[in-house]
CSV table of C-alpha atoms in Angstrom, one decimal:
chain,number,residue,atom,x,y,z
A,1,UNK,CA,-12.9,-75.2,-93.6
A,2,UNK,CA,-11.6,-75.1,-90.1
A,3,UNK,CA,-14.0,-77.8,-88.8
A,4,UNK,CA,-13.4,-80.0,-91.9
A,5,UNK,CA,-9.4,-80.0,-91.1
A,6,UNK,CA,-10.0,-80.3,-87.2
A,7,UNK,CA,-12.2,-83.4,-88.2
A,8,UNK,CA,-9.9,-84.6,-90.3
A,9,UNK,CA,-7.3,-84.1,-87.4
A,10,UNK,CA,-8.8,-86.2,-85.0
A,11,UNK,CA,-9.7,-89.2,-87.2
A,12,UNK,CA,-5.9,-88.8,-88.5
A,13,UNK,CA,-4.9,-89.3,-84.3
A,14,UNK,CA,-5.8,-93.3,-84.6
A,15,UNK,CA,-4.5,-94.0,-87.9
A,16,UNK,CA,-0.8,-92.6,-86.2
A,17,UNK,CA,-0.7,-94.6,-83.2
A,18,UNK,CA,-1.8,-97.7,-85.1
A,19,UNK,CA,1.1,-97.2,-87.8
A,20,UNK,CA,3.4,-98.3,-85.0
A,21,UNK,CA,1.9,-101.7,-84.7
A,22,UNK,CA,-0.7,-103.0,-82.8
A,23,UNK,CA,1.5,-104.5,-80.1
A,24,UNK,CA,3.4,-101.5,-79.8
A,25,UNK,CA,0.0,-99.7,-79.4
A,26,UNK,CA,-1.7,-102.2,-76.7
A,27,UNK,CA,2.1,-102.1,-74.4
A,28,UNK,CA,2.5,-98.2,-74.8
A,29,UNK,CA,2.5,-97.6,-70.7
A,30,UNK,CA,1.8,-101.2,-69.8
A,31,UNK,CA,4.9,-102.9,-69.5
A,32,UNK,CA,7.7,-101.7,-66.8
A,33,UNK,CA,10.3,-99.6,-68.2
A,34,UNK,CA,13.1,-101.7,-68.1
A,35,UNK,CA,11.3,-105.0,-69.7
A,36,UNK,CA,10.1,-102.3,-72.9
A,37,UNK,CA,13.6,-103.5,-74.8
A,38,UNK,CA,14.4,-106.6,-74.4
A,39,UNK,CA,9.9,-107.0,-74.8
A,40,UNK,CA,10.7,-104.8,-78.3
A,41,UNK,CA,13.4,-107.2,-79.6
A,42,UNK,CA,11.5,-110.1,-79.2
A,43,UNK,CA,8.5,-108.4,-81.0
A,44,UNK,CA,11.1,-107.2,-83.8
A,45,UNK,CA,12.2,-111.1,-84.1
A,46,UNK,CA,8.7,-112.1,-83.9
A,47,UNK,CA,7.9,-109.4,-86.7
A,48,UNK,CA,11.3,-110.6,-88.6
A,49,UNK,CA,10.2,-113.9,-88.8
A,50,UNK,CA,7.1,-113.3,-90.3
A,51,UNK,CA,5.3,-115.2,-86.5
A,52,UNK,CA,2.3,-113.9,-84.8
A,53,UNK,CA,3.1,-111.1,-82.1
A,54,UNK,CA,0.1,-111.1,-80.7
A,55,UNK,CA,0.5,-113.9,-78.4
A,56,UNK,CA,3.7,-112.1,-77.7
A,57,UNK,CA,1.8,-109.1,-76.8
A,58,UNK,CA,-0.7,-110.9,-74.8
A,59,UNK,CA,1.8,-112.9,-73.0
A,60,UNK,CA,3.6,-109.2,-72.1
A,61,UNK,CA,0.9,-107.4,-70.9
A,62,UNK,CA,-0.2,-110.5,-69.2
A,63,UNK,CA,2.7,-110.4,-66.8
A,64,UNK,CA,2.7,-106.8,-66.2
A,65,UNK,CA,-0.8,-106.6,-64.8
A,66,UNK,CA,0.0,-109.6,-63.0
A,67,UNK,CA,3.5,-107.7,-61.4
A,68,UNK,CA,5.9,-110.3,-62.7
A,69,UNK,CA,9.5,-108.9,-62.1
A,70,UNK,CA,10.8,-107.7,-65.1
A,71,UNK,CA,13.2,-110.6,-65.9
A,72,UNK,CA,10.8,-113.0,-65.6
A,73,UNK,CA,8.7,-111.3,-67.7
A,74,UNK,CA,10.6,-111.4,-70.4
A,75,UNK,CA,11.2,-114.7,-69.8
A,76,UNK,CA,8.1,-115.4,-70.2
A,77,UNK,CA,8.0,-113.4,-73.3
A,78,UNK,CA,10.7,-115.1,-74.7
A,79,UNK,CA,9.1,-119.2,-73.8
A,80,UNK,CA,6.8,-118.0,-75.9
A,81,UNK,CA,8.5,-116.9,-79.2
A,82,UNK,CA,10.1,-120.1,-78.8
A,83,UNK,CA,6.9,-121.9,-78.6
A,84,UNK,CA,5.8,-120.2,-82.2
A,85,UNK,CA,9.1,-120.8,-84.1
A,86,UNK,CA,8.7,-125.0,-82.4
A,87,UNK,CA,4.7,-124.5,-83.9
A,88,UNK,CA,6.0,-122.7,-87.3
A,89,UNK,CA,8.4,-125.7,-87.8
A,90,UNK,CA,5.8,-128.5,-87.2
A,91,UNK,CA,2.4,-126.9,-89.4
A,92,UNK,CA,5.5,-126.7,-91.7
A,93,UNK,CA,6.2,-130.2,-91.5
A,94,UNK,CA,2.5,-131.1,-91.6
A,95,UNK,CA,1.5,-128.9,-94.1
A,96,UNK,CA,4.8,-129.0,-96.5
A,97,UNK,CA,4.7,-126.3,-99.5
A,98,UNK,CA,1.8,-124.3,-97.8
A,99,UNK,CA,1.4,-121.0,-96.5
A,100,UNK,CA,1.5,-120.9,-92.6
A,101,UNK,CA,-1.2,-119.1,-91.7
A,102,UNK,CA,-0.4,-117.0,-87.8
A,103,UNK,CA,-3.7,-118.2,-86.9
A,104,UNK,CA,-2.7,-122.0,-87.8
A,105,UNK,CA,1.2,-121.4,-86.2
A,106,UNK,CA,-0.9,-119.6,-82.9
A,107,UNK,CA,-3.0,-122.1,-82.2
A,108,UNK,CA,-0.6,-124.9,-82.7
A,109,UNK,CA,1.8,-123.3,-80.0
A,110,UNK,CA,-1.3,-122.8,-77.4
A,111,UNK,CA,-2.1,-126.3,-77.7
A,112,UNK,CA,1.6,-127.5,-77.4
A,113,UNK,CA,1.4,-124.8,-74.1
A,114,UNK,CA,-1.1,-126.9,-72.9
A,115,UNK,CA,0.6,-130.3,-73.0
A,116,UNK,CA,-0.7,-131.9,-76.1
A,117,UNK,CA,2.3,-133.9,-78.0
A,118,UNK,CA,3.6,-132.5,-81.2
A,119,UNK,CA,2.8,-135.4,-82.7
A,120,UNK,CA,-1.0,-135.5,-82.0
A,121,UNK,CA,-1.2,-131.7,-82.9
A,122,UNK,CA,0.4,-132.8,-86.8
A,123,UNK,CA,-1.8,-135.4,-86.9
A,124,UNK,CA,-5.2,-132.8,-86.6
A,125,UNK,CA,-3.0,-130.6,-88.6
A,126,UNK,CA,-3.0,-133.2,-91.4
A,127,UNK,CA,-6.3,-134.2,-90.5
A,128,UNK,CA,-8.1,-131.0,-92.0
A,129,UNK,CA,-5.8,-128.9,-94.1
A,130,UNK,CA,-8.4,-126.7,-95.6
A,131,UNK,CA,-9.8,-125.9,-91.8
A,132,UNK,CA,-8.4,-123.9,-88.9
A,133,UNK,CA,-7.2,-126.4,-86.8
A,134,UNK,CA,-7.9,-124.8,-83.7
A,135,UNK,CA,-11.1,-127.0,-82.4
A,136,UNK,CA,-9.1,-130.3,-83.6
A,137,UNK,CA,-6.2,-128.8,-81.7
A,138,UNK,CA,-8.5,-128.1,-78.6
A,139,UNK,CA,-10.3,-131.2,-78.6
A,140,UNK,CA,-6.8,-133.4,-78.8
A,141,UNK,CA,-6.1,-131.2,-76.6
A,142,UNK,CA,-8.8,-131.6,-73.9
A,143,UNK,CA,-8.6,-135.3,-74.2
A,144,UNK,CA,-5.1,-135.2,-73.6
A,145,UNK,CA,-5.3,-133.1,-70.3
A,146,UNK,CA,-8.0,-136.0,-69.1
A,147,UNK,CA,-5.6,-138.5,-69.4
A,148,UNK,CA,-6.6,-140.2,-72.3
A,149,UNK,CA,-4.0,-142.3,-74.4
A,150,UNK,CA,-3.1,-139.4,-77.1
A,151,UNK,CA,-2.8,-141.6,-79.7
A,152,UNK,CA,-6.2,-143.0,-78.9
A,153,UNK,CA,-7.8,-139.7,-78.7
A,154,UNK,CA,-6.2,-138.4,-81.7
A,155,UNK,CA,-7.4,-142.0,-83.7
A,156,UNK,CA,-11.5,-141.0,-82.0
A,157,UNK,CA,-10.7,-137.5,-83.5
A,158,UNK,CA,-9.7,-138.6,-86.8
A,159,UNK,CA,-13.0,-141.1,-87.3
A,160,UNK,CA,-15.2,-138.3,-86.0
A,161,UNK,CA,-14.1,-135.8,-88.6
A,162,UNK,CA,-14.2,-138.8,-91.5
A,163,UNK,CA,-17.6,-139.0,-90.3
A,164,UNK,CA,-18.4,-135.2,-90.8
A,165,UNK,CA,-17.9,-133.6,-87.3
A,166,UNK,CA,-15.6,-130.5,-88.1
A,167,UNK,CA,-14.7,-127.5,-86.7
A,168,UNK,CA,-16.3,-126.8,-82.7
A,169,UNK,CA,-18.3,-130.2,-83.5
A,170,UNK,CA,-14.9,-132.2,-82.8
A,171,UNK,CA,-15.2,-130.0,-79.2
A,172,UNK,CA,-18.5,-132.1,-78.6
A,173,UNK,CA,-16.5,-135.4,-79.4
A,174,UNK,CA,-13.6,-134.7,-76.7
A,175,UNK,CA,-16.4,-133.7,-74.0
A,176,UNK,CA,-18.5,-136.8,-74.6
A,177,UNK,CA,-16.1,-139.0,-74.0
A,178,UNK,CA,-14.8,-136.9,-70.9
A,179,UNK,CA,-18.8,-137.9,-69.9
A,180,UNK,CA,-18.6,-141.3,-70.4
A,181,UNK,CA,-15.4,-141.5,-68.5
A,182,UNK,CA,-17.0,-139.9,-65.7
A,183,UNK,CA,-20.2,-142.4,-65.9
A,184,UNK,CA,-18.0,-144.7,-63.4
A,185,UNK,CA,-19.0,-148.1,-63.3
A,186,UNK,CA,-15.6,-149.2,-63.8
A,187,UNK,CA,-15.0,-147.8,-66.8
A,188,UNK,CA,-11.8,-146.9,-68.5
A,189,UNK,CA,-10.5,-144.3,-70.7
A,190,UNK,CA,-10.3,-146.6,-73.4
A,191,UNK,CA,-13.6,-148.1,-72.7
A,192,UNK,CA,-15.1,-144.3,-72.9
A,193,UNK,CA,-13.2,-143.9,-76.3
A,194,UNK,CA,-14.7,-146.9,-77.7
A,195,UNK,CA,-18.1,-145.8,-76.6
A,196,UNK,CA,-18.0,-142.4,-78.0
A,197,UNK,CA,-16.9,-144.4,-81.2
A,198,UNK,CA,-19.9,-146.8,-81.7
A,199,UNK,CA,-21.9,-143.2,-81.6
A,200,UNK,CA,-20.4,-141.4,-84.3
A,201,UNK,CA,-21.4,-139.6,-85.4
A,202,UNK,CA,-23.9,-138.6,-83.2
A,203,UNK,CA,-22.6,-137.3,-80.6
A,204,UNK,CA,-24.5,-134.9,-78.3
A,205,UNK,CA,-24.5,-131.0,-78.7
A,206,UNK,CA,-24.2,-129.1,-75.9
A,207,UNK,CA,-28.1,-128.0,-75.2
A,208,UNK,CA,-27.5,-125.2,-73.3
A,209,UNK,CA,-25.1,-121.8,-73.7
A,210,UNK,CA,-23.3,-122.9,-70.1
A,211,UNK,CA,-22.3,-125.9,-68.9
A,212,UNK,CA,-22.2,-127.4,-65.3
A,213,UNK,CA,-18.8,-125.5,-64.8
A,214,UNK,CA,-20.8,-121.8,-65.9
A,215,UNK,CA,-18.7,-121.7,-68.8
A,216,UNK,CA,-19.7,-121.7,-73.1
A,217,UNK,CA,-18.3,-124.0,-75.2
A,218,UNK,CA,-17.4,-127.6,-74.2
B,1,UNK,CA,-54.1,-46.0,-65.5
B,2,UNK,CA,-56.0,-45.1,-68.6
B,3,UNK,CA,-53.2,-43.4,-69.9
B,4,UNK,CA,-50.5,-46.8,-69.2
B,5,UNK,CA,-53.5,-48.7,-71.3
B,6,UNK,CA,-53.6,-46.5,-73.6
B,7,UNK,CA,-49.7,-46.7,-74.3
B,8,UNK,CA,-50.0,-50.1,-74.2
B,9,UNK,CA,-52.8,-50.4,-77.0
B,10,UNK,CA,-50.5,-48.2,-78.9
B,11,UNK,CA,-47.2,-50.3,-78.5
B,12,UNK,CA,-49.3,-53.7,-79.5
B,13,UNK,CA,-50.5,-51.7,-82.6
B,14,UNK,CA,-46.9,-50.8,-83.6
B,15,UNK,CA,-44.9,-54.0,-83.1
B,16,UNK,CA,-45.0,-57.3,-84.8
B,17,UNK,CA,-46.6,-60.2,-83.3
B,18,UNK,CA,-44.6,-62.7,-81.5
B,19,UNK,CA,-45.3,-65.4,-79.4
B,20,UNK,CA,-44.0,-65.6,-76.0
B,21,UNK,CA,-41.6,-68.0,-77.0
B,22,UNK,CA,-40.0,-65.8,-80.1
B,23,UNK,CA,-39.3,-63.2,-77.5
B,24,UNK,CA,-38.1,-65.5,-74.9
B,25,UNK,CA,-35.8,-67.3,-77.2
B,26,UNK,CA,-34.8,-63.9,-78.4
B,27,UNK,CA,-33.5,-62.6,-75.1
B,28,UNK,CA,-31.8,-65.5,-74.3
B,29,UNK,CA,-29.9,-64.9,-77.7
B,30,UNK,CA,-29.1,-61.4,-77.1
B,31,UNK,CA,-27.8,-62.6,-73.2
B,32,UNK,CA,-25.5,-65.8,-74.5
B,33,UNK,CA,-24.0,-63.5,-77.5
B,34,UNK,CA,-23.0,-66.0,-80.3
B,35,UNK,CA,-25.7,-67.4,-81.8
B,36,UNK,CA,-26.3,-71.9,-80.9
B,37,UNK,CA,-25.2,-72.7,-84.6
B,38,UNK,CA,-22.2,-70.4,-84.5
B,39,UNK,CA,-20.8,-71.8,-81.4
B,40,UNK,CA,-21.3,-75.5,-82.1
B,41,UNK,CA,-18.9,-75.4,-84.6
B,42,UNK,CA,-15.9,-73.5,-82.1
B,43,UNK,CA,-12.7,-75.1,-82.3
B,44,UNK,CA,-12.5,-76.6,-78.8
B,45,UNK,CA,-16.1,-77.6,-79.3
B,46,UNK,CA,-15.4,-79.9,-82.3
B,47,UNK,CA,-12.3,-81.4,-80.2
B,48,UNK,CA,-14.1,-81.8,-77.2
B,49,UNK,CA,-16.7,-83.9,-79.4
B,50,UNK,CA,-13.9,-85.6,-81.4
B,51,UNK,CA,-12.4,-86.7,-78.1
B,52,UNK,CA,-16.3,-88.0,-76.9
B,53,UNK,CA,-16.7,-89.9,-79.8
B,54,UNK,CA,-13.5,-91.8,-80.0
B,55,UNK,CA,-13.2,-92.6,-75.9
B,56,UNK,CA,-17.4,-94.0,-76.7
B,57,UNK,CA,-15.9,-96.2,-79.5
B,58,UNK,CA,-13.2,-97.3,-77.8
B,59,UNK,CA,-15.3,-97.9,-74.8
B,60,UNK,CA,-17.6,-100.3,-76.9
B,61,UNK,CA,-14.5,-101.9,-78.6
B,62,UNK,CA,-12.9,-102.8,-75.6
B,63,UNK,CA,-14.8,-103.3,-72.9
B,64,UNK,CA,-16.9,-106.3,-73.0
B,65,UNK,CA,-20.3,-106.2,-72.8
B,66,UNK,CA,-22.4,-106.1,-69.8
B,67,UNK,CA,-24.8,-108.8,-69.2
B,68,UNK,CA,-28.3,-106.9,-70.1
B,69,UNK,CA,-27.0,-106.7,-73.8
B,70,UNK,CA,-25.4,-110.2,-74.4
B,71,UNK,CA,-26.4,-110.3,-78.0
B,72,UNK,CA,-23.6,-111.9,-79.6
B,73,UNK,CA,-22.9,-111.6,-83.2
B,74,UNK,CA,-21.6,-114.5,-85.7
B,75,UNK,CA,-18.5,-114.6,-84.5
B,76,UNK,CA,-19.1,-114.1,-81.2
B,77,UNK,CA,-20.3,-115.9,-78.2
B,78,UNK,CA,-21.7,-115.7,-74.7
B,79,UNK,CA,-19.4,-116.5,-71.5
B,80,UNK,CA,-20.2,-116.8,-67.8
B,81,UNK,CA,-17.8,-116.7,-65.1
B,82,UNK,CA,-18.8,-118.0,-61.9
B,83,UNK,CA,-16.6,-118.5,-58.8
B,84,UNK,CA,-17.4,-119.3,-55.0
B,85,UNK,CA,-15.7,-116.6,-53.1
B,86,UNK,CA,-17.0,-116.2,-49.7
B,87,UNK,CA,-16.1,-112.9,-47.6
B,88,UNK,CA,-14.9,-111.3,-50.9
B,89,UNK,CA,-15.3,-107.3,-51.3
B,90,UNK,CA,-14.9,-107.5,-55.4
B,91,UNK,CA,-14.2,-110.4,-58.0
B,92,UNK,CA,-13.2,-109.1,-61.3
B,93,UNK,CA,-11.9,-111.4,-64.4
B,94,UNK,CA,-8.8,-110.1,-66.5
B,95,UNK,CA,-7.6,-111.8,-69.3
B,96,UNK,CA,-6.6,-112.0,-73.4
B,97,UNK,CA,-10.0,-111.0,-74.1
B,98,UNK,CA,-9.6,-107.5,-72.3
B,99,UNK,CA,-5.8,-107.3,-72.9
B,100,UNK,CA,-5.4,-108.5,-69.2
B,101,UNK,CA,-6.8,-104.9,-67.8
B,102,UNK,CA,-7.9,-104.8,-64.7
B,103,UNK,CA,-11.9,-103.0,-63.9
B,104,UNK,CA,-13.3,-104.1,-67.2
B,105,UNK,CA,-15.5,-106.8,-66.4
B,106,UNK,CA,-16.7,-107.2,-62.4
B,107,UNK,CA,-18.4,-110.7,-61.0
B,108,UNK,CA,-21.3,-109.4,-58.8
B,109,UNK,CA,-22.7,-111.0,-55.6
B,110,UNK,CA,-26.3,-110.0,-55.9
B,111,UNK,CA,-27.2,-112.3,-52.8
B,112,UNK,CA,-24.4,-111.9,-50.9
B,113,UNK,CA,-23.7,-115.6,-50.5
B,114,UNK,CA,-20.2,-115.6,-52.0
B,115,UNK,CA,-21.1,-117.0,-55.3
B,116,UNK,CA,-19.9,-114.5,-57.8
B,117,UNK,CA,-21.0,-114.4,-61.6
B,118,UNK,CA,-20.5,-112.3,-64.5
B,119,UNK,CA,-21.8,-112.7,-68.2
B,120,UNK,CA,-19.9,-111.5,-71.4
B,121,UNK,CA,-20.0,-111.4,-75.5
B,122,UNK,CA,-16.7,-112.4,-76.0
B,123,UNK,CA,-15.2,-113.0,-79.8
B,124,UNK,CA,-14.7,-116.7,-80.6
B,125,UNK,CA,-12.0,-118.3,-80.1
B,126,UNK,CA,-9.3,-119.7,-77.0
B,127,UNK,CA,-9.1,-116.9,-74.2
B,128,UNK,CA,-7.0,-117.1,-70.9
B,129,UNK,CA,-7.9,-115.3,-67.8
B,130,UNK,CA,-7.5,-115.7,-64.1
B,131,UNK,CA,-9.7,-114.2,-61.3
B,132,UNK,CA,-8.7,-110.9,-59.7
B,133,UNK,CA,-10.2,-111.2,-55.5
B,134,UNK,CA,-10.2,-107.9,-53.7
B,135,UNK,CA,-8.3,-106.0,-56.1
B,136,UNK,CA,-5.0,-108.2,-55.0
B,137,UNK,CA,-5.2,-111.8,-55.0
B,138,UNK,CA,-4.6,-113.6,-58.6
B,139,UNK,CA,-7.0,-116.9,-58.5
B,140,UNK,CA,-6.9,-119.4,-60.7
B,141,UNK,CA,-10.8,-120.2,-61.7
B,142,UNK,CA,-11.3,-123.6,-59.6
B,143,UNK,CA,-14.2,-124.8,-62.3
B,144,UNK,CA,-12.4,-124.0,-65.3
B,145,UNK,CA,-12.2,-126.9,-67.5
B,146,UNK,CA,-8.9,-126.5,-69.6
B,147,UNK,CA,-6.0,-125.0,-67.7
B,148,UNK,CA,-2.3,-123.7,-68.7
B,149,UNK,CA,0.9,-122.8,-67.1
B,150,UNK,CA,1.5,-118.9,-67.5
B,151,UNK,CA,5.0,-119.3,-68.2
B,152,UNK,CA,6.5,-116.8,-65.6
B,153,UNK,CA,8.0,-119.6,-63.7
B,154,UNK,CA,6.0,-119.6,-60.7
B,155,UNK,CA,4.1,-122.7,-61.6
B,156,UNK,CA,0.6,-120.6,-61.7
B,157,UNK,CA,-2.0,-121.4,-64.3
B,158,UNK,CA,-4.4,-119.8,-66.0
B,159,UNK,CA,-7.8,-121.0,-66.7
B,160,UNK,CA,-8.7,-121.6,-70.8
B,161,UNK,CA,-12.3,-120.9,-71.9
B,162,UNK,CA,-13.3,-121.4,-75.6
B,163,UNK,CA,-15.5,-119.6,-77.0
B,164,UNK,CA,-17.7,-120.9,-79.7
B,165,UNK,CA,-19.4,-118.9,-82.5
B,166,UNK,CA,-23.4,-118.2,-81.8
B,167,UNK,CA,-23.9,-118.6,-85.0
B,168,UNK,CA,-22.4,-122.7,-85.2
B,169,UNK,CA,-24.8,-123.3,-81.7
């Protein structure tokens, strides 16, 4: 009887420190003290308005195990609650008298972090509603950061899913024309668009697990 | 002589069999007190276990996985660092993917030509990390593709990897 309670005791121990929330679980110890309430009430707002946290959490423990100074930290904290409720508003706005998934809200406000306009990223919102936009959002994304016209890229996007690329396949679309840009010969963005275009919609897998750059994916 | 044979013949006669083991096993018994089964199941034993068990699942949780198992799982897929870090003493990565701890996941320098590599299962999906040199110096990775301010107002970015599933490749 006294194993079965002590058993029963130690697979209880998780259960408790997970009733307090993830985040508060993964920042227990992690963050400086005098960041840990400022950190809490953006969490609680976070929590309040029904957002993800993790990216909160993330973005906390980030800067403590990079040293940030407290104030910035939370700083940082704080850019990026204000990143989700500017993402919340616009899958709202895209996908009017739907739920907002976190994961759709999230990945919105990473690809917004990474410069794409909010405009492009309601446009692959819209594009797909029954999908999780994030490899749309990546892919706009990615074309964006190569200087391609975003409304150009987001127009390649948009014919390569009507032609049945979804999901990571739209990742191949954004890194082929990143390829044909960097053919040379003169060639411009536009002309590397146009290119990728007349292929749809066979454009080129990835053949191997890493690229050039040693990394999966793109 | 004859009569310490004699005794012994006698002694064989009178006692049961056993096998050199049964007798060994039973003097080790009598010298340990408590018999195996009875002290498995001690108090501090069960904790001690408890404890064993739950820092070896949370060590297979969160720390990726090394490169001599890289078998990803559906949702999973394979990522390789690789940075050019000549004169370095370690090379580590730390980002979302390990909660930004540090000691998780070391580049290695097999050759000692200052190209450091490192292979992981990671879960699908958009990570961001940075480099960690010599314990100290926060490095942006030079060959990333996709990069992204960190937002503590210092104007340093971290690299962006994306993951894709094994099981769409």
């Amino acid at each position: 009887m006294k194993q079965l309670l002590l058993v029963a005791l130690v697979a209880l121990v998780p259960g408790t420190v997970c009733a307090q929330g993830p985040g508060a679980t993964k920042l227990a110890g992690r963050i400086p003290p005098e960041a840990v309430p400022a950190i809490d009430s953006l969490i609680a707002a976070a929590v309040a308005e029904s957002l993800p946290t993790e990216p909160l959490v993330q973005k906390a423990l980030e800067g403590s195990a990079k040293g940030i100074p407290a104030d910035r930290l939370v700083n940082g904290v704080r850019r990026g609650l204000v990143q989700l409720r500017e993402a919340r508003v616009l899958v709202g706005r895209a996908l009017p008298g739907q739920p907002q998934p976190e994961g759709h809200v999230a990945a919105v406000a990473a690809a917004l972090a990474r410069g794409l306009p909010p405009a492009i990223a309601e446009r692959m919102l819209t594009m797909a509603t029954d999908e999780p936009p994030a490899p749309a959002l990546h892919a706009a994304a990615d074309l964006v950061a190569h200087r391609f016209n975003p409304d150009s890229a987001a127009d390649l996007l948009v014919a390569a899913h009507a032609m049945g690329l979804h999901g990571e396949r739209l990742l191949d679309v954004a890194v082929a024309a990143d390829q044909e840009l960097q053919r040379g010969g003169g060639r411009t963005p536009a002309d590397a668009l146009a290119r990728v275009r007349a292929m749809l919609p066979n454009v080129p897998t990835p053949k191997v697990a890493v690229t050039p750059h040693g990394k999966t994916g793109s | 002589m004859t009569d310490r044979l004699d005794d012994a013949i006698e002694l064989l006669k009178t006692t049961p069999a056993m096998s050199v083991e049964s007798r060994v096993m039973a003097e080790v018994r009598r010298i340990s007190g408590p018999t195996p089964r009875r002290r498995v199941f001690t108090w501090p034993r069960i904790a001690t276990v408890g404890l064993a068990l739950a820092a070896g699942l949370a060590a297979i949780l969160l720390i990726p996985r090394t490169p001599d198992r890289l078998t990803p799982g559906e949702s999973e897929g394979i990522a390789q660092f690789v940075g050019h870090f000549p004169g370095a003493r370690s090379v580590e990565v730390v980002g979302s993917f390990n909660n930004w701890s540090r000691g998780l996941l070391h580049l290695r320098d097999e050759n000692h030509d200052g190209i450091w590599h490192a292979a992981a299962v990671l879960p699908a999906g958009q990570h961001e990390y940075m480099f960690v040199v010599d314990g100290e110096r926060w490095v942006t990775d030079p060959l990333a593709e996709r990069f992204v301010d960190d937002g503590f107002g210092a104007g340093r970015e971290n690299s962006v990897l994306i993951v894709r599933p094994a099981g769409q490749r």
